[in-house]
Short mmCIF file of C-alpha atoms in Angstrom, two decimals:
data_model
loop_
_atom_site.label_atom_id
_atom_site.label_comp_id
_atom_site.label_asym_id
_atom_site.label_seq_id
_atom_site.Cartn_x
_atom_site.Cartn_y
_atom_site.Cartn_z
CA UNK A 51 4.78 13.68 -19.56
CA UNK A 52 1.09 12.82 -19.60
CA UNK A 53 -1.11 15.46 -21.21
CA UNK A 54 -4.44 15.92 -19.44
CA UNK A 55 -7.11 18.26 -20.75
CA UNK A 56 -9.11 20.31 -18.30
CA UNK A 57 -12.63 19.28 -17.38
CA UNK A 58 -15.43 21.43 -18.80
CA UNK A 59 -16.62 24.10 -16.40
CA UNK A 60 -19.93 22.29 -15.91
CA UNK A 61 -18.07 19.36 -14.41
CA UNK A 62 -16.45 21.63 -11.83
CA UNK A 63 -19.90 22.07 -10.33
CA UNK A 64 -20.23 18.35 -9.73
CA UNK A 65 -20.40 17.44 -6.05
CA UNK A 66 -19.47 14.14 -4.46
CA UNK A 67 -21.52 12.70 -1.63
CA UNK A 68 -19.76 12.25 1.72
CA UNK A 69 -20.41 9.04 3.63
CA UNK A 70 -19.71 8.85 7.35
CA UNK A 71 -19.91 5.97 9.78
CA UNK A 72 -22.60 6.26 12.47
CA UNK A 73 -21.30 7.45 15.83
CA UNK A 74 -23.82 5.69 18.05
CA UNK A 75 -23.64 2.05 19.04
CA UNK A 76 -25.87 -0.43 17.16
CA UNK A 77 -26.63 2.09 14.46
CA UNK A 78 -26.27 1.71 10.70
CA UNK A 79 -25.94 4.21 7.89
CA UNK A 80 -27.58 3.36 4.56
CA UNK A 81 -27.77 5.25 1.31
CA UNK A 82 -30.32 5.04 -0.04
CA UNK A 83 -32.39 3.71 2.88
CA UNK A 84 -32.91 -0.06 2.73
CA UNK A 85 -36.64 0.24 2.05
CA UNK A 86 -35.68 1.70 -1.35
CA UNK A 87 -33.25 -1.05 -2.33
CA UNK A 88 -35.91 -3.20 -4.03
CA UNK A 89 -36.87 -0.28 -6.24
CA UNK A 90 -33.19 0.46 -6.90
CA UNK A 91 -32.62 -3.17 -7.90
CA UNK A 92 -35.46 -3.08 -10.43
CA UNK A 93 -34.34 0.29 -11.75
CA UNK A 94 -30.83 -1.05 -12.36
CA UNK A 95 -32.17 -4.14 -14.11
CA UNK A 96 -34.29 -1.98 -16.40
CA UNK A 97 -31.30 0.27 -17.08
CA UNK A 98 -28.95 -2.64 -17.86
CA UNK A 99 -31.52 -4.25 -20.17
CA UNK A 100 -31.30 -1.25 -22.53
CA UNK A 101 -27.57 -1.69 -23.18
CA UNK A 102 -26.15 -2.76 -26.51
CA UNK A 103 -25.86 -6.42 -27.48
CA UNK A 104 -22.15 -6.41 -26.62
CA UNK A 105 -23.03 -5.79 -22.99
CA UNK A 106 -25.80 -8.39 -23.00
CA UNK A 107 -23.49 -11.04 -24.42
CA UNK A 108 -20.68 -10.50 -21.94
CA UNK A 109 -23.11 -10.31 -19.00
CA UNK A 110 -24.89 -13.53 -19.91
CA UNK A 111 -21.67 -15.52 -20.16
CA UNK A 112 -20.03 -13.90 -17.14
CA UNK A 113 -22.97 -14.39 -14.77
CA UNK A 114 -23.56 -18.00 -15.71
CA UNK A 115 -19.87 -18.76 -15.24
CA UNK A 116 -19.73 -16.82 -11.96
CA UNK A 117 -22.63 -18.80 -10.54
CA UNK A 118 -21.09 -22.14 -11.55
CA UNK A 119 -17.71 -21.21 -10.12
CA UNK A 120 -19.10 -19.68 -6.92
CA UNK A 121 -21.31 -22.71 -6.33
CA UNK A 122 -18.46 -25.17 -6.73
CA UNK A 123 -16.08 -23.01 -4.71
CA UNK A 124 -18.51 -22.55 -1.79
CA UNK A 125 -19.48 -26.24 -1.75
CA UNK A 126 -15.83 -27.13 -1.27
CA UNK A 127 -15.94 -25.96 2.37
CA UNK A 128 -19.57 -25.52 3.53
CA UNK A 129 -23.12 -26.64 2.89
CA UNK A 130 -25.11 -24.71 0.32
CA UNK A 131 -28.87 -24.31 0.34
CA UNK A 132 -30.58 -25.89 -2.65
CA UNK A 133 -32.03 -22.51 -3.62
CA UNK A 134 -28.52 -21.32 -4.46
CA UNK A 135 -27.84 -24.25 -6.78
CA UNK A 136 -30.15 -22.95 -9.48
CA UNK A 137 -29.68 -19.82 -11.53
CA UNK A 138 -31.34 -18.49 -14.66
CA UNK A 139 -30.83 -15.31 -16.61
CA UNK A 140 -33.98 -13.67 -15.22
CA UNK A 141 -32.85 -13.94 -11.59
CA UNK A 142 -31.41 -10.77 -10.05
CA UNK A 143 -27.90 -10.88 -8.63
CA UNK A 144 -26.95 -8.81 -5.59
CA UNK A 145 -23.29 -8.62 -4.63
CA UNK A 146 -20.75 -7.19 -2.22
CA UNK A 147 -17.03 -7.55 -1.76
CA UNK A 148 -14.17 -7.04 0.66
CA UNK A 149 -10.60 -8.05 1.40
CA UNK A 150 -10.05 -11.44 3.13
CA UNK A 151 -9.40 -10.00 6.57
CA UNK A 152 -10.94 -10.21 10.04
CA UNK A 153 -12.70 -6.88 9.67
CA UNK A 154 -14.84 -4.98 12.17
CA UNK A 155 -18.58 -5.69 12.63
CA UNK A 156 -19.58 -2.58 10.69
CA UNK A 157 -18.04 -4.12 7.57
CA UNK A 158 -19.37 -7.60 8.32
CA UNK A 159 -22.89 -6.15 8.54
CA UNK A 160 -22.81 -5.85 4.74
CA UNK A 161 -22.86 -9.64 4.41
CA UNK A 162 -25.90 -9.93 6.66
CA UNK A 163 -27.68 -7.17 4.76
CA UNK A 164 -26.77 -8.91 1.48
CA UNK A 165 -28.32 -12.15 2.72
CA UNK A 166 -31.42 -10.29 3.93
CA UNK A 167 -31.84 -8.48 0.60
CA UNK A 168 -31.41 -11.67 -1.43
CA UNK A 169 -34.10 -13.48 0.55
CA UNK A 170 -36.53 -10.58 0.26
CA UNK A 171 -36.02 -10.19 -3.50
CA UNK A 172 -35.51 -13.85 -4.48
CA UNK A 173 -32.07 -12.90 -5.69
CA UNK A 174 -28.77 -14.71 -5.92
CA UNK A 175 -26.33 -13.26 -3.34
CA UNK A 176 -22.60 -13.42 -4.06
CA UNK A 177 -19.78 -11.94 -2.01
CA UNK A 178 -16.52 -11.37 -3.89
CA UNK A 179 -13.27 -11.86 -1.97
CA UNK A 180 -10.88 -9.14 -3.15
CA UNK A 181 -7.72 -11.22 -2.85
CA UNK A 182 -5.54 -9.24 -5.26
CA UNK A 183 -5.14 -6.37 -2.77
CA UNK A 184 -1.85 -6.19 -0.91
CA UNK A 185 -1.93 -7.97 2.45
CA UNK A 186 -1.47 -5.51 5.31
CA UNK A 187 -0.02 -7.93 7.86
CA UNK A 188 -0.86 -11.00 9.88
CA UNK A 189 -2.38 -9.72 13.11
CA UNK A 190 -5.42 -8.14 14.68
CA UNK A 191 -5.56 -5.55 17.45
CA UNK A 192 -7.58 -6.45 20.51
CA UNK A 193 -8.27 -4.65 23.80
CA UNK A 194 -6.60 -6.14 26.86
CA UNK A 195 -6.20 -5.27 30.53
CA UNK A 196 -2.61 -4.41 31.37
CA UNK A 197 -1.67 -6.59 34.38
CA UNK A 198 0.59 -3.94 35.87
CA UNK A 199 -1.51 -0.80 35.63
CA UNK A 200 -5.01 -2.19 35.13
CA UNK A 201 -5.31 0.11 32.13
CA UNK A 202 -6.99 -1.05 28.92
CA UNK A 203 -4.49 -1.26 26.10
CA UNK A 204 -4.68 -2.55 22.53
CA UNK A 205 -2.41 -5.45 21.72
CA UNK A 206 -1.39 -7.01 18.42
CA UNK A 207 -2.20 -10.72 18.23
CA UNK A 208 -0.47 -12.46 15.33
CA UNK A 209 -1.80 -15.46 13.44
CA UNK A 210 1.40 -15.76 11.39
CA UNK A 211 4.86 -14.22 11.03
CA UNK A 212 4.21 -13.07 7.45
CA UNK A 213 4.60 -9.33 7.07
CA UNK A 214 2.32 -8.64 4.12
CA UNK A 215 3.39 -6.47 1.20
CA UNK A 216 2.26 -8.88 -1.53
CA UNK A 217 -1.27 -9.80 -2.70
CA UNK A 218 -3.39 -11.90 -0.37
CA UNK A 219 -3.66 -14.64 -2.97
CA UNK A 220 0.15 -14.99 -2.93
CA UNK A 221 0.59 -14.88 0.87
CA UNK A 222 1.05 -18.29 2.44
CA UNK A 223 0.83 -19.00 6.17
CA UNK A 224 4.37 -19.79 7.34
CA UNK A 225 4.17 -20.55 11.07
CA UNK A 226 1.47 -23.16 11.73
CA UNK A 227 2.09 -23.26 15.49
CA UNK A 228 1.49 -19.53 15.74
CA UNK A 229 -1.56 -19.87 13.51
CA UNK A 230 -2.94 -22.80 15.48
CA UNK A 231 -2.76 -21.00 18.84
CA UNK A 232 -4.31 -17.76 17.60
CA UNK A 233 -7.77 -18.23 19.16
CA UNK A 234 -6.26 -19.22 22.51
CA UNK A 235 -4.04 -16.12 22.61
CA UNK A 236 -6.92 -13.85 21.61
CA UNK A 237 -8.96 -15.33 24.47
CA UNK A 238 -6.13 -14.68 26.93
CA UNK A 239 -5.97 -11.03 25.95
CA UNK A 240 -9.74 -10.69 26.36
CA UNK A 241 -9.72 -12.13 29.89
CA UNK A 242 -11.72 -9.81 32.13
CA UNK A 243 -13.32 -8.05 29.17
CA UNK A 244 -15.21 -10.71 27.22
CA UNK A 245 -15.18 -14.43 27.91
CA UNK A 246 -17.71 -15.31 25.22
CA UNK A 247 -16.07 -14.26 21.95
CA UNK A 248 -16.73 -16.12 18.70
CA UNK A 249 -13.02 -16.47 17.90
CA UNK A 250 -13.13 -20.15 18.82
CA UNK A 251 -15.98 -20.81 16.36
CA UNK A 252 -14.15 -18.90 13.66
CA UNK A 253 -10.79 -20.61 14.23
CA UNK A 254 -12.31 -24.08 14.13
CA UNK A 255 -13.20 -23.30 10.51
CA UNK A 256 -9.81 -21.64 9.95
CA UNK A 257 -8.00 -24.84 10.88
CA UNK A 258 -10.15 -26.79 8.44
CA UNK A 259 -9.51 -24.21 5.72
CA UNK A 260 -5.77 -24.45 6.34
CA UNK A 261 -5.90 -28.18 5.54
CA UNK A 262 -7.40 -27.36 2.14
CA UNK A 263 -5.29 -24.32 1.31
CA UNK A 264 -2.63 -22.57 3.38
CA UNK A 265 -3.01 -19.27 1.51
CA UNK A 266 -4.10 -16.39 3.78
CA UNK A 267 -6.96 -15.24 1.54
CA UNK A 268 -8.37 -18.76 1.35
CA UNK A 269 -8.13 -19.43 5.09
CA UNK A 270 -9.53 -16.07 6.24
CA UNK A 271 -12.41 -15.83 3.76
CA UNK A 272 -13.49 -19.46 3.94
CA UNK A 273 -13.47 -19.56 7.74
CA UNK A 274 -15.54 -16.40 7.98
CA UNK A 275 -17.99 -17.61 5.31
CA UNK A 276 -18.30 -21.01 6.97
CA UNK A 277 -19.13 -19.23 10.22
CA UNK A 278 -21.81 -17.27 8.37
CA UNK A 279 -23.27 -20.59 7.25
CA UNK A 280 -23.42 -21.74 10.88
CA UNK A 281 -25.33 -18.55 11.66
CA UNK A 282 -27.88 -19.13 8.90
CA UNK A 283 -26.63 -16.93 6.05
CA UNK A 284 -27.14 -18.33 2.56
CA UNK A 285 -24.77 -16.59 0.16
CA UNK A 286 -22.17 -17.78 -2.31
CA UNK A 287 -18.56 -16.55 -2.38
CA UNK A 288 -15.86 -16.39 -5.00
CA UNK A 289 -12.36 -14.89 -4.99
CA UNK A 290 -11.70 -12.10 -7.46
CA UNK A 291 -8.66 -14.08 -8.59
CA UNK A 292 -11.06 -16.72 -9.97
CA UNK A 293 -13.32 -14.16 -11.66
CA UNK A 294 -10.26 -12.62 -13.31
CA UNK A 295 -9.37 -15.95 -14.95
CA UNK A 296 -12.51 -16.14 -17.06
CA UNK A 297 -13.00 -15.31 -20.72
CA UNK A 298 -15.65 -12.72 -19.85
CA UNK A 299 -13.19 -10.77 -17.75
CA UNK A 300 -10.65 -10.94 -20.57
CA UNK A 301 -13.29 -9.55 -22.91
CA UNK A 302 -14.10 -6.71 -20.52
CA UNK A 303 -10.41 -5.94 -19.99
CA UNK A 304 -9.81 -5.96 -23.75
CA UNK A 305 -12.54 -3.35 -24.14
CA UNK A 306 -10.38 -1.00 -22.07
CA UNK A 307 -7.00 -2.10 -23.44
CA UNK A 308 -8.08 -1.66 -27.06
CA UNK A 309 -8.87 2.01 -26.39
CA UNK A 310 -6.33 2.68 -23.67
CA UNK A 311 -5.39 6.16 -24.91
CA UNK A 312 -8.94 7.46 -24.52
CA UNK A 313 -9.52 5.53 -21.28
CA UNK A 314 -6.39 6.90 -19.61
CA UNK A 315 -7.22 10.48 -20.63
CA UNK A 316 -10.72 10.17 -19.15
CA UNK A 317 -9.37 8.39 -16.04
CA UNK A 318 -6.73 11.03 -15.36
CA UNK A 319 -8.96 14.00 -16.07
CA UNK A 320 -11.65 12.86 -13.66
CA UNK A 321 -9.07 11.91 -11.01
CA UNK A 322 -7.57 15.40 -11.13
CA UNK A 323 -11.06 16.86 -10.96
CA UNK A 324 -11.79 14.80 -7.85
CA UNK A 325 -8.55 15.92 -6.22
CA UNK A 326 -9.26 19.56 -7.02
CA UNK A 327 -12.75 19.45 -5.52
CA UNK A 328 -11.50 17.74 -2.35
CA UNK A 329 -8.26 19.71 -1.98
CA UNK A 330 -6.15 16.54 -2.25
CA UNK A 331 -2.43 17.14 -2.83
CA UNK A 332 -1.29 13.51 -2.66
CA UNK A 333 -0.40 11.87 -5.95
CA UNK A 334 -1.65 8.53 -4.63
CA UNK A 335 -5.22 9.50 -3.67
CA UNK A 336 -7.87 8.61 -4.44
CA UNK A 337 -5.94 6.68 -7.12
CA UNK A 338 -2.64 7.38 -8.90
CA UNK A 339 -2.81 8.80 -12.40
CA UNK A 340 -2.17 6.43 -15.30
CA UNK A 341 1.24 7.15 -16.80
CA UNK A 342 2.43 7.65 -20.37
CA UNK A 343 6.02 7.24 -21.51
CA UNK A 344 7.65 6.88 -24.94
CA UNK A 345 4.44 5.67 -26.58
CA UNK A 346 3.56 3.30 -23.74
CA UNK A 347 0.30 3.79 -21.83
CA UNK A 348 -0.26 2.52 -18.32
CA UNK A 349 -3.46 0.46 -17.97
CA UNK A 350 -5.61 0.10 -14.81
CA UNK A 351 -4.48 -3.47 -14.08
CA UNK A 352 -1.84 -5.31 -12.06
CA UNK A 353 0.37 -8.14 -13.14
CA UNK A 354 2.49 -10.51 -11.05
CA UNK A 355 3.52 -14.13 -11.00
CA UNK A 356 4.50 -16.90 -8.63
CA UNK A 357 8.20 -16.06 -8.90
CA UNK A 358 7.78 -12.29 -8.61
CA UNK A 359 4.80 -11.74 -6.34
CA UNK A 360 5.14 -7.95 -6.13
CA UNK A 361 2.36 -6.21 -8.05
CA UNK A 362 3.61 -4.42 -11.16
CA UNK A 363 1.86 -2.05 -13.49
CA UNK A 364 0.56 -3.04 -16.92
CA UNK A 365 1.84 -1.01 -19.85
CA UNK A 366 0.37 -1.10 -23.36
CA UNK A 367 1.75 0.05 -26.70
CA UNK A 368 0.44 -0.37 -30.22
CA UNK A 369 2.95 -1.42 -32.84
CA UNK A 370 1.44 -1.93 -36.26
CA UNK A 371 -1.27 -4.57 -35.99
CA UNK A 372 -0.07 -5.70 -32.57
CA UNK A 373 -0.69 -4.65 -29.00
CA UNK A 374 2.38 -5.05 -26.80
CA UNK A 375 2.00 -5.67 -23.09
CA UNK A 376 4.82 -5.15 -20.57
CA UNK A 377 5.28 -4.60 -16.84
CA UNK A 378 7.53 -1.56 -17.39
CA UNK A 379 7.40 0.89 -20.31
CA UNK A 380 10.37 -0.61 -22.12
CA UNK A 381 10.67 -2.68 -25.30
CA UNK A 382 13.00 -5.09 -23.52
CA UNK A 383 10.31 -5.99 -20.97
CA UNK A 384 7.56 -7.14 -23.31
CA UNK A 385 5.55 -9.98 -21.77
CA UNK A 386 3.24 -10.69 -24.68
CA UNK A 387 2.27 -9.61 -28.18
CA UNK A 388 -1.44 -9.62 -28.97
CA UNK A 389 -3.48 -8.94 -32.06
CA UNK A 390 -4.81 -5.39 -32.14
CA UNK A 391 -8.27 -6.52 -33.31
CA UNK A 392 -10.84 -6.40 -30.50
CA UNK A 393 -12.07 -9.99 -30.81
CA UNK A 394 -8.56 -11.38 -31.21
CA UNK A 395 -7.17 -9.21 -28.42
CA UNK A 396 -9.56 -10.86 -25.97
CA UNK A 397 -8.84 -14.40 -27.14
CA UNK A 398 -5.12 -13.61 -27.12
CA UNK A 399 -5.31 -12.60 -23.46
CA UNK A 400 -7.11 -15.84 -22.64
CA UNK A 401 -4.45 -17.89 -24.42
CA UNK A 402 -1.37 -16.06 -23.21
CA UNK A 403 -2.50 -15.71 -19.60
CA UNK A 404 -3.65 -19.31 -19.37
CA UNK A 405 -7.19 -18.19 -18.57
CA UNK A 406 -10.00 -20.70 -18.57
CA UNK A 407 -13.62 -21.09 -19.46
CA UNK A 408 -16.08 -23.66 -18.21
CA UNK A 409 -15.13 -26.21 -15.59
CA UNK A 410 -11.41 -26.10 -16.25
CA UNK A 411 -10.85 -22.93 -14.29
CA UNK A 412 -12.42 -24.37 -11.18
CA UNK A 413 -10.60 -27.67 -11.59
CA UNK A 414 -7.28 -25.88 -11.37
CA UNK A 415 -8.51 -23.89 -8.38
CA UNK A 416 -9.62 -26.97 -6.49
CA UNK A 417 -6.26 -28.59 -7.17
CA UNK A 418 -4.40 -25.58 -5.82
CA UNK A 419 -2.86 -24.73 -9.19
CA UNK A 420 -3.18 -21.31 -10.75
CA UNK A 421 -1.85 -19.76 -13.97
CA UNK A 422 1.73 -18.55 -13.58
CA UNK A 423 1.05 -15.00 -14.77
CA UNK A 424 -1.65 -13.16 -12.78
CA UNK A 425 -3.54 -10.35 -14.54
CA UNK A 426 -5.78 -8.47 -12.10
CA UNK A 427 -7.89 -5.28 -12.15
CA UNK A 428 -7.13 -2.26 -10.03
CA UNK A 429 -9.74 -0.95 -7.59
CA UNK A 430 -11.96 1.19 -9.83
CA UNK A 431 -11.97 -1.32 -12.67
CA UNK A 432 -12.77 -4.10 -10.20
CA UNK A 433 -16.02 -2.45 -9.19
CA UNK A 434 -16.78 -1.50 -12.79
CA UNK A 435 -16.72 -5.18 -13.68
CA UNK A 436 -18.68 -6.22 -10.58
CA UNK A 437 -21.37 -3.59 -11.09
CA UNK A 438 -21.64 -3.22 -14.87
CA UNK A 439 -21.29 -6.91 -15.70
CA UNK A 440 -21.81 -9.29 -12.78
CA UNK A 441 -24.55 -7.85 -10.56
CA UNK A 442 -27.77 -5.86 -10.57
CA UNK A 443 -27.15 -4.16 -7.24
CA UNK A 444 -23.82 -3.85 -5.45
CA UNK A 445 -23.49 -3.09 -1.73
CA UNK A 446 -20.54 -0.85 -0.94
CA UNK A 447 -19.01 0.12 2.36
CA UNK A 448 -18.21 3.74 3.11
CA UNK A 449 -14.79 3.77 1.42
CA UNK A 450 -15.94 1.97 -1.69
CA UNK A 451 -19.03 4.14 -2.00
CA UNK A 452 -16.94 7.27 -1.70
CA UNK A 453 -14.40 6.40 -4.38
CA UNK A 454 -16.79 4.66 -6.77
CA UNK A 455 -18.37 8.03 -7.43
CA UNK A 456 -15.12 8.79 -9.25
CA UNK A 457 -15.27 5.41 -10.99
CA UNK A 458 -18.77 6.19 -12.24
CA UNK A 459 -17.66 9.46 -13.86
CA UNK A 460 -14.88 7.59 -15.67
CA UNK A 461 -17.07 4.67 -16.76
CA UNK A 462 -20.02 6.83 -17.81
CA UNK A 463 -17.85 8.78 -20.21
CA UNK A 464 -15.79 5.85 -21.49
CA UNK A 465 -18.72 3.49 -22.10
CA UNK A 466 -21.08 6.33 -23.07
CA UNK A 467 -23.76 5.00 -20.74
CA UNK A 468 -25.12 5.56 -17.24
CA UNK A 469 -23.68 3.44 -14.46
CA UNK A 470 -26.06 1.25 -12.46
CA UNK A 471 -26.55 2.72 -9.01
CA UNK A 472 -25.18 1.12 -5.87
CA UNK A 473 -26.09 1.09 -2.19
CA UNK A 474 -23.80 2.13 0.66
CA UNK A 475 -24.05 0.83 4.18
CA UNK A 476 -21.97 0.41 7.29
CA UNK A 477 -22.60 0.10 11.00
CA UNK A 478 -21.12 0.79 14.40
CA UNK A 479 -21.11 -2.02 16.93
CA UNK A 480 -19.16 -1.50 20.16
CA UNK A 481 -17.74 -4.26 22.30
CA UNK A 482 -19.02 -2.42 25.38
CA UNK A 483 -21.53 0.41 25.37
CA UNK A 484 -20.32 3.76 26.64
CA UNK A 485 -21.04 4.38 30.33
CA UNK A 486 -23.51 6.91 31.69
CA UNK A 487 -20.98 8.87 33.71
CA UNK A 488 -20.04 11.14 30.75
CA UNK A 489 -16.31 11.67 31.46
CA UNK A 490 -16.23 14.37 28.76
CA UNK A 491 -18.57 16.52 30.90
CA UNK A 492 -16.43 15.99 33.97
CA UNK A 493 -13.28 16.85 32.03
CA UNK A 494 -14.80 20.13 30.86
CA UNK A 495 -15.81 20.93 34.46
CA UNK A 496 -12.30 20.20 35.72
CA UNK A 497 -10.72 22.46 33.13
CA UNK A 498 -13.12 25.25 34.12
CA UNK A 499 -12.12 24.75 37.77
CA UNK A 500 -8.45 24.93 36.85
CA UNK A 501 -9.04 28.20 35.05
CA UNK A 502 -11.01 29.59 37.98
CA UNK A 503 -8.17 28.71 40.36
CA UNK A 504 -5.93 31.00 38.34
CA UNK A 505 -8.27 33.79 37.27
CA UNK A 506 -11.25 33.73 39.66
CA UNK A 507 -9.86 32.30 42.91
CA UNK A 508 -12.29 34.30 45.05
CA UNK A 509 -15.02 31.85 43.96
CA UNK A 510 -13.54 29.28 46.36
CA UNK A 511 -13.67 31.56 49.48
CA UNK A 512 -16.68 29.70 50.88
CA UNK A 513 -14.79 26.36 50.82
CA UNK A 514 -11.14 27.27 51.44
CA UNK A 515 -9.59 29.72 53.86
CA UNK A 516 -8.26 32.49 51.60
CA UNK A 517 -6.45 35.69 52.66
CA UNK A 518 -9.37 37.98 53.54
CA UNK A 519 -7.59 41.16 52.55
CA UNK A 520 -6.75 39.80 49.12
CA UNK A 521 -10.36 38.68 48.60
CA UNK A 522 -11.67 42.08 49.70
CA UNK A 523 -9.26 43.91 47.35
CA UNK A 524 -10.21 41.64 44.40
CA UNK A 525 -13.91 42.34 44.97
CA UNK A 526 -13.25 46.09 45.16
CA UNK A 527 -11.40 45.94 41.86
CA UNK A 528 -14.26 44.04 40.27
CA UNK A 529 -16.66 46.69 41.53
CA UNK A 530 -14.43 49.31 39.90
CA UNK A 531 -14.49 47.54 36.56
CA UNK A 532 -15.29 50.89 34.86
CA UNK A 533 -11.57 51.55 35.35
CA UNK A 534 -10.64 48.42 33.43
CA UNK A 535 -9.30 50.41 30.51
CA UNK A 536 -6.35 51.39 32.72
CA UNK A 537 -3.20 49.23 32.63
CA UNK A 538 -2.63 49.57 36.37
CA UNK A 539 -6.13 48.08 37.03
CA UNK A 540 -5.17 44.94 35.07
CA UNK A 541 -1.85 44.67 36.88
CA UNK A 542 -3.50 44.88 40.29
CA UNK A 543 -6.18 42.32 39.30
CA UNK A 544 -3.43 39.94 38.20
CA UNK A 545 -1.46 40.44 41.42
CA UNK A 546 -4.58 39.73 43.50
CA UNK A 547 -5.28 36.57 41.53
CA UNK A 548 -1.71 35.35 42.02
CA UNK A 549 -1.85 35.89 45.79
CA UNK A 550 -5.17 34.09 46.08
CA UNK A 551 -4.26 31.21 43.76
CA UNK A 552 -1.17 30.43 45.87
CA UNK A 553 -3.57 29.45 48.63
CA UNK A 554 -5.32 27.10 46.21
CA UNK A 555 -2.25 25.09 45.23
CA UNK A 556 -3.57 21.92 46.86
CA UNK A 557 -6.89 22.26 44.98
CA UNK A 558 -5.01 22.89 41.77
CA UNK A 559 -2.81 19.83 42.32
CA UNK A 560 -5.82 17.59 43.06
CA UNK A 561 -7.64 18.96 40.00
CA UNK A 562 -4.67 18.15 37.75
CA UNK A 563 -4.51 14.63 39.20
CA UNK A 564 -8.21 14.15 38.54
CA UNK A 565 -7.82 15.44 34.98
CA UNK A 566 -5.15 12.79 34.40
CA UNK A 567 -7.44 10.09 35.85
CA UNK A 568 -10.38 11.17 33.70
CA UNK A 569 -8.23 11.26 30.56
CA UNK A 570 -7.04 7.73 31.32
CA UNK A 571 -10.62 6.65 31.85
CA UNK A 572 -11.63 8.22 28.54
CA UNK A 573 -8.74 6.49 26.77
CA UNK A 574 -9.77 3.16 28.31
CA UNK A 575 -13.36 3.74 27.27
CA UNK A 576 -12.30 4.60 23.71
CA UNK A 577 -10.41 1.31 23.57
CA UNK A 578 -13.55 -0.52 24.64
CA UNK A 579 -16.18 1.23 22.51
CA UNK A 580 -14.11 1.54 19.33
CA UNK A 581 -16.00 0.44 16.21
CA UNK A 582 -12.73 -0.86 14.74
CA UNK A 583 -12.46 -3.99 16.89
CA UNK A 584 -12.33 -7.22 14.82
CA UNK A 585 -15.62 -9.09 14.76
CA UNK A 586 -14.10 -12.28 16.21
CA UNK A 587 -13.71 -10.78 19.70
CA UNK A 588 -17.47 -10.22 19.98
CA UNK A 589 -19.89 -12.88 21.18
CA UNK A 590 -22.23 -14.56 18.76
CA UNK A 591 -25.28 -13.35 20.70
CA UNK A 592 -24.01 -9.77 20.74
CA UNK A 593 -23.42 -9.63 17.00
CA UNK A 594 -26.54 -11.47 15.94
CA UNK A 595 -28.84 -9.38 18.12
CA UNK A 596 -27.17 -6.18 16.94
CA UNK A 597 -27.38 -7.09 13.24
CA UNK A 598 -30.97 -8.32 13.55
CA UNK A 599 -32.09 -5.14 15.28
CA UNK A 600 -30.49 -2.98 12.59
CA UNK A 601 -32.05 -5.04 9.79
CA UNK A 602 -35.49 -4.71 11.36
CA UNK A 603 -35.30 -0.95 11.92
#
């Protein structure tokens, strides 16, 4: 059983900021506002410059290596502006990251904002492809007109038969014919809705990426980044799986592993605090607790290999002068024995995991070969490394910004320093703008009419021939409303309403039919204006004009 001490009462007063996507079309949400990002970037650089020499050393090595690797990686599939080929220690680095998926335009907007920020601040812009996350499937959902009913549905369009469940970097495309016809099938589904989508542009690059590397993360990220190059964006990209092979990452990971008992206590305490403040009962959200069993401590990393591609936990135990590492808390499952000394622990990880420094790591990447054993950070540690080591300002989406508030509490206490701040942004871009006919207003009016048919039928006497005696009696009862505290008054009112409403059955039936039609119309409209549509079903003009307008405002 893991023992977790309670947070001090002062920490219970901590509040977490809520981030919400904008509701209106072509609107973005930014925190802080973009006009303050330059100041935030300089503030972070000043803050990071005050850190101890250990931080400065790891940052210097890590950033230089990241630039070299990202430059070589990006050049392998698209042109790179000469400005991105040079990097020195004084140049700011701005970064973002996301899974290698065909995400919605609100997520893609981050990459355009990253490019815009880098140009304005003469910074190096790097987007990290988070390819150690578990792949969710091999399809996108697109709106389509049902040929039978004319209704707008959402259909799954598959680019492969793979079902996900393992990390993106381990997921290979299996069915090339299905993959190759993806853009054509997306276009068929969009017929009558949008004939000018950019899926063809994207998939031209996807086919080229497939010839270099048939791994899903490689194909999806490279094709999207190549498309960004066509549209004028000048950023570098690098998969997290490459970053995690470097000596600097091993050094950062060893910092946590060498003090795993204290780290896990801090991690679990703040996670429970977050759950308590948000009323979360799930053991999986926002992150699972780190376990402890028979002297073994769970660490915030994943491990897997080419033979067993399922992500497993990393468990650590000290035994004398050694640190034991296993994928289950059991002495029979030990994967490696490392020296317990900090400097030797880091070099031991490099040696045992087959990690690389210098050009060797990229050489293996370009040749399609990777170390057999994969050692990767979990979500909160990923952004710790990206923000504390590799960048001066990180751009988060709504989800990342929400949960990294928890990561900051953990890191601040563990490293005994203040985390560099980050920016949060997202946007809403609809495939079709909502109409002006306001079906919600009509639906409310129809429901009021339906209620009046039952409880105030006399209101329709000027339009429909109602029994005159029943109308007269209902009006008399209303005039005698001072008697409404009597049960027989209520009974007679109800009887009058029933008699009158029987004469309105046709109106009631037509109202119900119209309610059904309006609800269908609203459902169709929701399918069209949803912000969750993948960016590839939008036209280039639509996306570029939307992004440009939001960057100007």
